[in-house]
Coordinates of N, CA and C in Angstrom, one line a residue:
X1 N -29.2 -8.2 22.1 CA -29.4 -7.1 21.0 C -29.8 -5.8 20.9
X2 N -30.0 -4.7 20.5 CA -30.8 -3.6 21.2 C -32.2 -4.4 20.3
X3 N -33.2 -2.7 21.0 CA -34.4 -2.9 20.7 C -34.8 -3.0 19.0
X4 N -33.8 -1.5 19.1 CA -33.7 -1.9 17.1 C -32.8 -2.5 16.4
X5 N -33.7 -3.2 15.8 CA -33.4 -4.6 15.1 C -32.5 -5.0 13.6
X6 N -31.3 -5.6 13.6 CA -30.3 -5.6 12.9 C -30.6 -6.2 12.0
X7 N -30.7 -5.8 10.8 CA -31.2 -6.6 9.6 C -30.2 -6.9 8.8
X8 N -28.7 -7.0 8.8 CA -28.3 -7.3 8.0 C -27.3 -8.6 8.4
X9 N -27.6 -9.2 9.4 CA -27.3 -10.8 9.8 C -26.3 -10.6 11.3
X10 N -26.0 -12.0 11.5 CA -25.6 -12.0 12.9 C -24.1 -11.1 12.6
X11 N -23.9 -10.4 14.0 CA -23.1 -9.8 14.5 C -22.5 -10.4 15.6
X12 N -20.8 -10.6 15.4 CA -20.3 -11.2 16.6 C -20.0 -10.4 18.2
X13 N -20.3 -10.6 19.3 CA -21.0 -9.8 20.0 C -19.8 -10.8 21.3
X14 N -19.4 -11.6 21.1 CA -18.3 -12.4 21.7 C -18.8 -12.8 23.4
X15 N -20.4 -13.1 23.1 CA -20.6 -13.6 24.4 C -20.3 -14.7 25.1
X16 N -20.0 -14.6 26.0 CA -19.4 -15.7 27.3 C -20.2 -16.2 28.6
X17 N -20.8 -17.3 28.7 CA -21.4 -18.1 29.7 C -19.9 -18.3 30.4
X18 N -19.4 -17.5 31.8 CA -18.3 -17.7 32.5 C -18.7 -18.4 33.9
X19 N -19.9 -18.1 34.3 CA -20.5 -18.9 35.5 C -21.8 -19.4 35.5
X20 N -22.3 -20.2 36.8 CA -24.2 -20.2 36.2 C -24.3 -18.5 36.9
X21 N -23.8 -17.9 37.4 CA -24.3 -16.6 37.9 C -23.8 -15.5 36.8
X22 N -22.6 -15.5 36.2 CA -21.9 -14.6 35.2 C -22.6 -14.7 33.9
X23 N -22.2 -13.7 33.0 CA -22.4 -14.0 31.5 C -22.1 -12.7 31.5
X24 N -21.3 -12.7 30.0 CA -20.1 -11.8 29.4 C -20.6 -11.6 28.2
X25 N -20.5 -10.1 27.4 CA -20.4 -9.9 25.8 C -20.2 -8.8 25.5
X26 N -20.1 -8.1 24.9 CA -20.1 -6.5 24.2 C -20.7 -6.6 23.6
X27 N -21.2 -4.9 24.0 CA -22.1 -4.2 23.9 C -22.6 -4.1 22.2
X28 N -24.0 -4.2 21.3 CA -23.8 -4.0 20.6 C -23.8 -2.4 20.0
X29 N -23.7 -2.4 18.6 CA -23.4 -1.5 18.2 C -24.6 -0.2 17.5
X30 N -25.1 1.2 18.0 CA -26.2 1.2 17.8 C -25.3 2.7 16.9
X31 N -26.6 3.1 16.1 CA -26.4 4.3 14.8 C -26.8 5.4 15.5
X32 N -27.4 5.5 16.8 CA -27.7 7.2 17.0 C -26.9 6.9 18.5
X33 N -26.9 7.9 18.9 CA -26.4 8.2 20.6 C -27.6 8.4 21.7
X34 N -27.9 7.3 21.7 CA -29.2 7.5 23.2 C -29.5 6.1 23.9
X35 N -31.1 6.1 24.6 CA -31.1 4.9 25.4 C -31.7 3.9 24.6
X36 N -31.3 3.2 25.2 CA -31.4 1.6 24.3 C -32.0 0.4 25.5
X37 N -32.8 -0.7 25.4 CA -33.1 -1.8 26.0 C -32.6 -3.1 24.8
X38 N -31.7 -3.7 25.9 CA -30.5 -4.4 25.6 C -31.2 -5.9 25.8
X39 N -31.6 -6.8 25.2 CA -32.1 -8.0 25.3 C -31.4 -9.2 25.3
X40 N -31.6 -10.2 25.8 CA -30.6 -11.7 25.6 C -31.7 -12.4 24.9
X41 N -31.4 -13.2 23.5 CA -31.9 -14.4 22.7 C -31.4 -15.4 22.8
X42 N -32.3 -16.6 23.4 CA -31.9 -17.9 22.9 C -32.6 -18.8 22.5
X43 N -32.4 -19.4 21.4 CA -33.8 -20.3 20.8 C -35.1 -19.1 20.3
X44 N -36.1 -19.3 20.7 CA -37.8 -18.6 21.2 C -37.2 -17.4 21.8
X45 N -36.9 -17.9 23.2 CA -36.9 -17.7 24.7 C -35.6 -15.9 24.8
X46 N -36.8 -14.6 25.0 CA -36.4 -13.4 25.0 C -36.0 -13.0 26.2
X47 N -34.8 -12.2 27.2 CA -35.0 -11.9 28.1 C -34.4 -10.6 27.9
X48 N -35.3 -9.6 28.8 CA -35.0 -8.2 28.7 C -34.2 -7.9 30.2
X49 N -33.1 -7.7 29.6 CA -31.5 -7.5 31.1 C -31.3 -5.8 31.5
X50 N -31.8 -5.2 30.7 CA -32.0 -3.8 31.0 C -31.8 -2.5 30.1
X51 N -31.3 -1.2 30.3 CA -31.0 -0.5 29.8 C -30.0 0.2 29.8
X52 N -29.1 1.0 28.5 CA -28.2 1.5 28.5 C -28.2 2.8 27.8
X53 N -27.4 3.5 28.3 CA -27.0 5.5 27.3 C -25.8 5.0 26.8
X54 N -26.5 4.8 25.2 CA -25.0 5.2 24.7 C -24.8 6.7 24.3
X55 N -23.7 7.4 24.8 CA -23.4 8.6 24.7 C -22.5 8.9 23.7
X56 N -21.9 10.0 22.8 CA -21.2 10.1 22.1 C -20.0 11.3 22.8
X57 N -18.9 11.1 23.0 CA -18.0 11.7 23.3 C -18.1 13.4 22.8
X58 N -18.2 14.4 23.6 CA -17.8 15.6 22.9 C -16.7 16.3 22.8
X59 N -16.5 16.3 21.3 CA -15.4 16.9 21.0 C -15.3 17.8 20.1
X60 N -14.4 18.7 19.7 CA -14.2 20.0 19.1 C -15.3 19.9 17.4
X61 N -15.0 21.1 17.1 CA -15.9 20.8 15.8 C -15.4 21.9 15.1
X62 N -15.0 21.5 13.8 CA -14.0 22.2 13.4 C -15.1 22.4 11.5
X63 N -14.9 23.2 11.2 CA -16.0 24.0 10.1 C -14.7 24.6 8.8
X64 N -14.4 23.9 8.0 CA -13.4 24.3 7.2 C -14.1 25.4 5.9
X65 N -13.3 25.7 5.1 CA -13.9 27.2 4.3 C -14.1 26.0 2.9
X66 N -15.1 25.9 2.5 CA -14.9 25.7 1.3 C -15.4 24.0 1.3
X67 N -15.9 23.4 2.1 CA -16.9 22.0 2.2 C -18.1 22.1 2.6
X68 N -19.0 21.9 1.9 CA -19.1 21.8 0.2 C -18.5 23.1 -0.4
X69 N -18.2 23.1 -1.8 CA -18.0 22.0 -2.6 C -17.1 20.7 -2.7
X70 N -16.4 21.3 -2.2 CA -15.2 19.8 -2.1 C -15.4 19.2 -0.6
X71 N -15.2 18.0 -0.9 CA -14.9 17.0 -0.3 C -14.3 16.4 0.4
X72 N -13.9 15.8 2.0 CA -13.2 15.2 2.8 C -13.5 13.8 2.2
X73 N -12.0 13.2 2.0 CA -11.3 12.0 1.6 C -11.0 11.3 2.5
X74 N -9.8 12.2 3.5 CA -9.2 12.1 4.9 C -9.2 13.0 5.2
X75 N -8.1 12.5 6.6 CA -7.6 13.3 7.4 C -6.6 13.3 8.5
X76 N -5.8 13.4 9.1 CA -4.7 13.1 9.8 C -4.4 14.6 10.7
X77 N -4.5 14.2 12.2 CA -4.2 15.3 13.3 C -2.7 14.9 13.8
X78 N -2.0 16.1 14.0 CA -1.0 16.1 14.9 C -0.6 17.7 15.6
X79 N -0.7 17.3 17.0 CA -0.5 18.6 17.8 C -1.6 19.5 17.1
X80 N -1.4 20.9 16.8 CA -2.1 21.4 16.7 C -2.5 21.6 14.8
X81 N -2.0 21.1 14.3 CA -1.9 21.1 12.7 C -2.8 19.5 12.2
X82 N -4.1 20.0 11.1 CA -4.6 19.2 10.6 C -4.3 19.2 9.0
X83 N -4.0 17.9 8.7 CA -4.0 17.1 7.1 C -5.1 16.8 6.9
X84 N -6.0 17.1 5.4 CA -6.8 17.1 4.9 C -7.1 16.4 3.6
X85 N -7.3 15.2 3.4 CA -7.2 15.1 2.0 C -8.6 15.2 1.2
X86 N -8.1 15.8 0.3 CA -9.6 16.5 -0.5 C -10.2 15.2 -1.5
X87 N -10.9 14.3 -1.9 CA -11.5 13.1 -2.4 C -12.4 14.2 -4.2
X88 N -12.6 15.3 -3.9 CA -13.7 16.1 -5.1 C -14.1 17.3 -4.3
X89 N -14.6 17.8 -6.2 CA -14.6 19.3 -5.8 C -14.5 19.9 -6.6
X90 N -13.9 21.3 -7.2 CA -14.5 21.6 -8.1 C -13.3 22.9 -8.2
X91 N -13.1 23.3 -9.4 CA -12.0 24.5 -10.5 C -11.8 25.6 -9.5
X92 N -10.6 26.1 -9.2 CA -10.7 27.3 -8.9 C -11.7 28.3 -9.7
X93 N -12.1 29.6 -9.3 CA -13.0 30.4 -9.7 C -12.1 31.7 -9.3
X94 N -12.0 32.9 -10.6 CA -12.3 34.2 -10.5 C -12.3 35.0 -8.7
X95 N -13.6 34.2 -8.2 CA -14.1 34.1 -6.7 C -13.7 33.6 -5.8
X96 N -12.6 32.4 -6.2 CA -12.4 31.9 -5.2 C -11.4 30.6 -5.6
X97 N -10.5 31.0 -5.2 CA -8.6 31.2 -6.0 C -8.7 29.3 -5.0
X98 N -9.0 29.4 -3.9 CA -8.6 28.2 -3.1 C -9.8 26.7 -3.3
X99 N -10.3 27.1 -4.4 CA -10.7 25.9 -4.7 C -10.1 24.6 -5.3
X100 N -10.4 23.3 -5.1 CA -9.8 22.0 -5.5 C -10.3 21.4 -6.1
X101 N -10.1 20.3 -7.2 CA -10.9 19.4 -7.8 C -10.5 18.0 -7.1
X102 N -9.3 17.9 -6.2 CA -8.1 17.1 -5.7 C -7.1 17.4 -5.5
X103 N -6.5 17.2 -4.0 CA -5.5 17.7 -3.1 C -5.4 17.1 -2.2
X104 N -4.3 18.1 -1.1 CA -4.2 17.9 0.0 C -4.3 19.5 0.9
X105 N -5.0 19.5 1.6 CA -4.2 21.0 2.5 C -3.9 20.5 3.8
X106 N -3.2 21.7 4.7 CA -3.0 21.7 6.0 C -3.3 23.1 6.5
X107 N -4.3 22.7 7.8 CA -4.6 23.5 8.4 C -4.2 23.8 10.1
X108 N -3.9 25.1 10.3 CA -3.9 25.5 12.0 C -5.0 25.5 12.4
X109 N -5.2 24.2 13.3 CA -6.3 24.3 14.3 C -6.1 24.7 15.7
X110 N -5.0 25.5 16.2 CA -4.8 26.2 17.1 C -6.1 26.7 18.0
X111 N -7.4 27.6 17.1 CA -8.4 27.9 17.5 C -9.3 27.4 16.9
X112 N -10.0 26.9 17.5 CA -10.5 25.5 16.6 C -12.3 26.0 16.1
X113 N -12.3 27.6 16.1 CA -13.7 27.8 15.5 C -12.6 28.3 14.6
X114 N -11.8 29.0 14.5 CA -11.3 29.5 13.1 C -9.9 28.6 12.6
X115 N -10.3 27.9 11.6 CA -8.8 27.2 11.2 C -8.2 28.1 10.8
X116 N -7.0 27.9 10.2 CA -5.8 28.9 9.5 C -5.9 27.7 8.3
X117 N -6.2 28.1 7.7 CA -4.9 27.1 6.1 C -3.8 27.3 5.9
X118 N -2.8 26.8 5.7 CA -1.6 27.0 6.2 C -1.1 27.3 4.3
X119 N -1.7 25.7 4.1 CA -1.0 25.2 2.2 C -2.2 24.4 1.2
X120 N -2.0 24.6 0.2 CA -2.3 23.4 -0.4 C -1.7 22.7 -1.3
X121 N -2.1 21.5 -1.9 CA -0.8 20.9 -2.6 C -2.2 20.4 -3.5
X122 N -2.4 20.4 -5.1 CA -3.0 19.7 -5.7 C -2.4 18.3 -5.9
X123 N -3.3 17.4 -6.4 CA -3.3 16.1 -6.9 C -3.6 15.7 -8.4
X124 N -3.8 14.9 -9.0 CA -4.5 14.1 -9.8 C -5.3 13.3 -10.1
X125 N -5.3 12.7 -8.3 CA -6.4 11.2 -7.9 C -7.4 12.1 -6.6
X126 N -7.8 11.4 -6.5 CA -8.8 12.0 -5.6 C -7.9 11.4 -3.7
X127 N -7.5 12.2 -3.4 CA -7.5 11.4 -1.5 C -7.8 10.9 -1.2
X128 N -8.0 9.9 -0.5 CA -8.6 9.3 -0.2 C -7.8 8.4 1.5
X129 N -7.0 8.7 1.7 CA -6.2 7.8 2.6 C -4.9 9.1 3.1
X130 N -4.5 9.3 3.8 CA -3.4 9.5 4.7 C -3.0 9.2 5.6
X131 N -1.5 9.6 6.5 CA -0.9 8.4 7.4 C 0.1 9.2 7.6
X132 N 0.6 9.9 8.8 CA 1.9 10.6 8.5 C 2.7 10.0 9.2
X133 N 4.0 9.8 8.5 CA 4.9 9.1 9.2 C 6.2 10.3 9.9
X134 N 6.5 11.1 11.0 CA 7.3 11.8 10.8 C 7.0 13.2 10.1
X135 N 8.1 13.7 9.1 CA 7.8 14.8 8.4 C 7.5 14.6 6.9
X136 N 7.0 13.0 6.9 CA 6.7 12.3 5.6 C 5.0 12.7 6.2
X137 N 4.1 12.6 5.0 CA 2.6 12.0 4.7 C 2.6 11.7 3.7
X138 N 1.9 10.4 4.0 CA 2.1 9.2 3.2 C 0.2 9.5 2.6
X139 N 0.1 9.5 1.3 CA -1.0 10.0 0.6 C -1.9 8.8 -0.1
X140 N -2.9 8.6 -0.3 CA -4.0 7.4 -1.4 C -4.6 8.6 -2.3
X141 N -4.0 8.3 -3.5 CA -4.5 9.2 -4.6 C -5.4 8.5 -5.6
X142 N -6.0 7.6 -5.3 CA -6.3 7.1 -6.4 C -5.7 6.2 -7.4
X143 N -6.1 6.7 -9.2 CA -5.6 6.3 -9.7 C -4.1 6.8 -10.0
X144 N -3.4 7.9 -9.2 CA -2.2 8.7 -9.1 C -1.4 7.4 -8.3
X145 N -2.0 6.6 -7.2 CA -1.0 5.3 -6.9 C -0.9 6.6 -5.7
X146 N 0.3 5.9 -4.9 CA 1.0 6.5 -3.3 C 1.7 7.3 -3.8
X147 N 1.4 8.4 -2.5 CA 2.3 9.5 -2.9 C 3.1 9.9 -1.1
X148 N 3.5 10.2 -1.3 CA 5.0 10.2 -0.2 C 5.6 12.2 -0.8
X149 N 4.6 12.7 0.6 CA 4.7 14.0 1.1 C 5.6 14.8 1.6
X150 N 6.9 15.9 1.3 CA 7.5 15.7 2.7 C 5.8 17.6 3.3
X151 N 6.2 16.7 4.1 CA 5.4 18.4 5.3 C 6.5 18.8 6.6
X152 N 7.3 19.0 6.3 CA 8.5 19.6 7.3 C 8.1 20.8 6.9
X153 N 8.0 21.1 6.3 CA 7.7 22.7 6.4 C 6.3 23.1 5.4
X154 N 5.0 23.1 6.9 CA 3.5 22.5 6.3 C 3.0 23.8 5.3
X155 N 3.7 24.9 5.8 CA 3.3 26.1 4.5 C 3.6 25.6 3.2
X156 N 4.6 24.5 2.9 CA 5.2 24.6 1.4 C 5.7 23.2 1.5
X157 N 4.7 21.8 1.6 CA 4.5 20.5 1.4 C 5.2 19.7 -0.3
X158 N 5.1 18.9 0.1 CA 5.9 18.8 -1.4 C 5.9 17.1 -2.1
X159 N 5.4 17.2 -3.4 CA 5.7 15.7 -3.6 C 6.9 14.8 -3.7
X160 N 7.6 14.3 -2.9 CA 8.6 13.9 -2.9 C 9.3 12.5 -4.1
X161 N 7.5 12.1 -3.7 CA 8.1 10.6 -4.6 C 6.5 10.2 -4.9
X162 N 5.9 9.5 -5.9 CA 4.8 9.0 -6.5 C 5.4 7.7 -7.1
X163 N 4.1 7.0 -6.4 CA 4.5 5.1 -7.2 C 3.3 5.2 -7.4
X164 N 2.9 4.7 -9.0 CA 1.6 4.1 -9.7 C 1.6 2.6 -9.1
X165 N 0.3 2.6 -9.2 CA -0.2 0.9 -9.4 C -0.9 0.6 -10.5
X166 N -0.2 0.4 -11.7 CA -1.0 0.2 -12.7 C -1.9 -1.3 -12.2
X167 N -3.3 -0.6 -12.8 CA -4.7 -1.0 -13.0 C -5.6 -1.2 -11.5
X168 N -4.9 -0.5 -10.5 CA -5.4 -0.3 -9.3 C -5.7 1.2 -9.1
X169 N -6.7 1.3 -7.9 CA -6.5 2.7 -7.2 C -6.7 3.0 -6.1
X170 N -5.2 3.3 -5.3 CA -4.9 3.4 -4.2 C -5.9 3.8 -3.6
X171 N -6.2 3.0 -2.7 CA -7.9 3.3 -1.5 C -7.1 4.3 -0.4
X172 N -6.4 3.5 0.6 CA -5.6 3.9 2.1 C -4.5 3.9 2.2
X173 N -4.1 4.2 3.7 CA -2.8 3.9 3.6 C -3.0 4.2 5.2
X174 N -1.9 3.2 6.0 CA -1.8 3.1 7.5 C -0.6 3.0 7.7
X175 N -0.1 3.5 8.5 CA 1.3 3.7 9.6 C 1.5 3.2 10.5
X176 N 2.5 2.3 10.9 CA 2.6 1.4 12.5 C 3.9 1.3 12.5
X177 N 3.6 2.5 12.9 CA 5.2 3.6 13.7 C 6.1 2.8 14.2
X178 N 6.3 1.7 14.9 CA 6.5 0.8 15.8 C 7.4 0.3 14.9
X179 N 7.2 -0.4 13.3 CA 7.8 -1.7 12.7 C 8.3 -0.5 11.9
X180 N 7.9 0.8 11.0 CA 7.7 1.2 10.5 C 7.2 1.0 9.2
X181 N 5.9 0.2 9.1 CA 5.5 -0.6 8.5 C 4.4 0.6 7.7
X182 N 4.1 0.7 6.2 CA 2.8 1.0 5.8 C 2.1 0.2 5.0
X183 N 1.0 0.5 5.1 CA -0.4 -0.8 4.8 C -0.5 0.1 3.6
X184 N -1.0 -0.4 1.9 CA -1.6 0.5 1.4 C -2.7 -0.9 0.5
X185 N -3.8 -0.1 0.7 CA -4.9 -0.6 -0.2 C -4.8 -0.2 -1.4
X186 N -5.3 -0.7 -2.1 CA -5.7 -0.6 -3.8 C -6.6 -1.9 -3.9
X187 N -7.4 -1.0 -5.4 CA -9.2 -1.6 -5.3 C -8.9 -1.6 -7.1
X188 N -9.4 -2.8 -8.1 CA -9.8 -2.4 -9.1 C -11.4 -2.2 -9.3
X189 N -11.6 -1.9 -10.9 CA -12.9 -1.8 -11.0 C -13.4 -3.3 -11.4
X190 N -13.3 -4.2 -11.2 CA -13.6 -5.5 -10.8 C -14.5 -6.1 -10.0
X191 N -13.8 -5.2 -8.9 CA -14.6 -5.5 -7.2 C -13.5 -6.4 -6.4
X192 N -12.2 -6.4 -6.9 CA -11.1 -7.1 -6.4 C -10.3 -6.3 -5.5
X193 N -9.2 -6.6 -5.1 CA -7.8 -5.7 -4.9 C -6.9 -6.5 -4.0
X194 N -5.7 -5.7 -3.6 CA -4.3 -5.9 -3.0 C -3.7 -5.3 -1.4
X195 N -3.5 -5.6 -1.1 CA -2.7 -4.9 0.7 C -1.7 -5.5 0.2
X196 N -0.6 -4.0 0.1 CA 1.0 -4.3 0.4 C 1.1 -3.8 1.7
X197 N 2.1 -4.7 2.4 CA 3.2 -4.1 3.3 C 4.5 -3.1 3.1
X198 N 4.6 -2.0 2.8 CA 5.6 -1.4 2.9 C 6.8 -1.6 3.9
X199 N 8.0 -1.6 3.7 CA 9.4 -1.2 5.0 C 9.5 0.1 4.5
X200 N 9.1 1.6 5.1 CA 9.3 3.1 5.1 C 10.6 3.4 4.9
X201 N 11.6 2.5 5.3 CA 13.0 3.0 5.0 C 13.6 2.2 4.1
X202 N 13.1 1.4 3.7 CA 13.5 1.0 1.9 C 13.8 1.7 1.5
X203 N 14.2 2.5 0.3 CA 14.8 2.9 -0.8 C 13.6 2.8 -2.1
X204 N 13.7 1.7 -2.5 CA 12.6 1.4 -2.8 C 11.0 0.6 -2.8
X205 N 10.4 1.4 -1.6 CA 9.5 0.6 -1.0 C 9.4 -1.3 -1.4
X206 N 10.3 -1.7 -0.7 CA 10.3 -2.7 -0.4 C 9.3 -3.5 0.3
X207 N 9.0 -4.6 0.1 CA 7.7 -5.1 1.4 C 8.9 -6.0 2.3
X208 N 8.4 -5.7 4.2 CA 9.8 -6.0 4.7 C 9.6 -7.8 4.1
X209 N 10.7 -7.9 5.0 CA 11.4 -9.4 4.6 C 10.5 -10.4 5.1
X210 N 9.9 -11.3 4.0 CA 9.0 -12.7 4.4 C 7.5 -12.1 4.5
X211 N 6.9 -10.8 4.4 CA 6.1 -10.7 4.0 C 5.7 -10.0 2.1
X212 N 4.4 -10.8 2.1 CA 4.2 -11.0 0.8 C 2.7 -9.8 0.8
X213 N 2.0 -9.4 -0.7 CA 0.9 -8.7 -0.7 C -0.4 -10.3 -0.2
X214 N -1.3 -9.6 0.1 CA -2.2 -9.8 0.2 C -3.3 -9.7 -0.7
X215 N -4.0 -11.0 -1.5 CA -4.5 -9.9 -2.4 C -6.3 -11.4 -2.2
X216 N -7.1 -10.3 -2.7 CA -8.6 -9.8 -2.5 C -8.8 -10.2 -3.8
X217 N -9.5 -11.2 -4.3 CA -9.5 -11.7 -5.9 C -10.8 -12.8 -5.3
X218 N -10.5 -13.6 -5.1 CA -12.0 -15.0 -4.7 C -12.3 -15.4 -3.5
X219 N -13.2 -16.1 -3.7 CA -13.5 -16.9 -2.1 C -14.2 -16.2 -1.0
X220 N -13.8 -15.9 -0.2 CA -14.3 -15.2 1.2 C -13.9 -14.0 1.7
X221 N -12.5 -13.9 0.4 CA -11.7 -12.6 0.8 C -12.1 -11.6 -0.3
X222 N -12.3 -12.2 -1.4 CA -13.0 -11.1 -2.0 C -13.9 -10.0 -1.7
X223 N -13.3 -9.3 -2.8 CA -13.6 -7.7 -2.5 C -12.5 -6.7 -2.3
X224 N -13.6 -5.4 -2.8 CA -12.6 -4.3 -2.8 C -12.1 -3.6 -1.4
X225 N -10.5 -3.5 -1.0 CA -10.5 -3.3 0.0 C -10.1 -1.9 0.0
X226 N -10.7 -0.6 0.8 CA -11.5 0.7 0.7 C -10.4 1.1 2.4
X227 N -9.9 0.7 3.2 CA -9.3 1.0 4.4 C -8.8 0.0 5.2
X228 N -8.3 0.4 5.7 CA -6.5 -0.2 6.5 C -6.9 0.5 8.1
X229 N -6.0 -0.5 8.7 CA -5.8 0.2 10.0 C -5.1 -0.5 10.6
X230 N -3.7 -0.2 11.6 CA -3.5 -0.9 12.4 C -3.9 -1.2 13.9
X231 N -3.8 -2.0 14.5 CA -4.5 -2.3 15.9 C -3.4 -3.0 16.3
X232 N -2.5 -2.4 17.3 CA -1.6 -3.4 17.8 C -0.5 -3.9 16.2
X233 N -0.2 -5.1 16.5 CA 0.5 -6.1 15.4 C -0.2 -6.0 14.5
X234 N -1.8 -6.4 14.5 CA -2.6 -6.9 13.8 C -3.3 -5.4 12.9
X235 N -3.5 -6.5 11.4 CA -4.6 -5.2 10.5 C -5.5 -5.3 9.8
X236 N -6.4 -4.7 10.4 CA -8.0 -4.4 9.7 C -8.3 -3.8 8.5
X237 N -8.5 -4.9 7.4 CA -9.3 -4.8 6.6 C -10.5 -4.2 5.9
X238 N -11.1 -3.3 5.6 CA -12.5 -3.1 4.9 C -12.8 -3.1 3.7
X239 N -13.6 -4.3 3.0 CA -14.0 -5.0 2.5 C -15.4 -4.4 2.0
X240 N -15.3 -3.8 0.3 CA -16.7 -3.7 -0.1 C -16.5 -5.1 -0.9
X241 N -17.8 -5.5 -1.0 CA -18.6 -7.0 -1.5 C -19.4 -6.7 -1.9
X242 N -20.0 -6.3 -3.6 CA -21.4 -5.9 -3.7 C -21.3 -4.7 -3.3
X243 N -23.2 -4.6 -2.8 CA -23.3 -3.4 -1.6 C -23.0 -3.6 -0.4
X244 N -22.2 -4.4 0.4 CA -22.2 -5.0 1.6 C -20.6 -4.2 2.0
X245 N -20.7 -4.2 3.5 CA -18.9 -3.6 3.7 C -19.1 -4.6 4.2
X246 N -17.4 -5.2 4.4 CA -17.1 -6.6 4.8 C -16.0 -6.4 6.3

């Protein structure tokens, strides 16, 4: 652990005693990039093993217009185009017609200091998840459901399909390009939820053969799935359980 004590409980660092001279482990995460002392603890014994400088990679900073009052719920990027999901905001006014309550914006970020808005697409639900699949942008639009948006022409995006999930709010989407599978998470107000896997080659958005929805209703898996992400063939799901993220 680092000298900044973690109060949320044990964290799996995959520690392994390789031999009498070698001990491996994952570096613990920190909230801010700076220099931390690294310690090993075994029972009541504590050993300082050195310092490590955590650094954050320098990236491009983008300043998009109207944020705030609008809120970014999701973003996707390909080449010089950036797709932004609007999760909250305000109605357009006589002085600013580009304000939105919810929707999707597409920007040309070729010049990062001067993003150019190419288009806007208003939605009924807050957009909290985006996933690109060729010329299709999949959007998690809360109570409105799952949206299939054509972005073949980034200046004129168009909703080509809307799939409601009654009783649920769609929270996130993630696309596995190798298999053509789309993972969709949806949550209820009761603290439960589901994750569906969709075969995007299916006209009916059916699941791949032999794949069933994952329910997060009771026991260790109870919670509201709010984010999904593919890593290889594995799907990772972030759950909200009470005030905790799991």
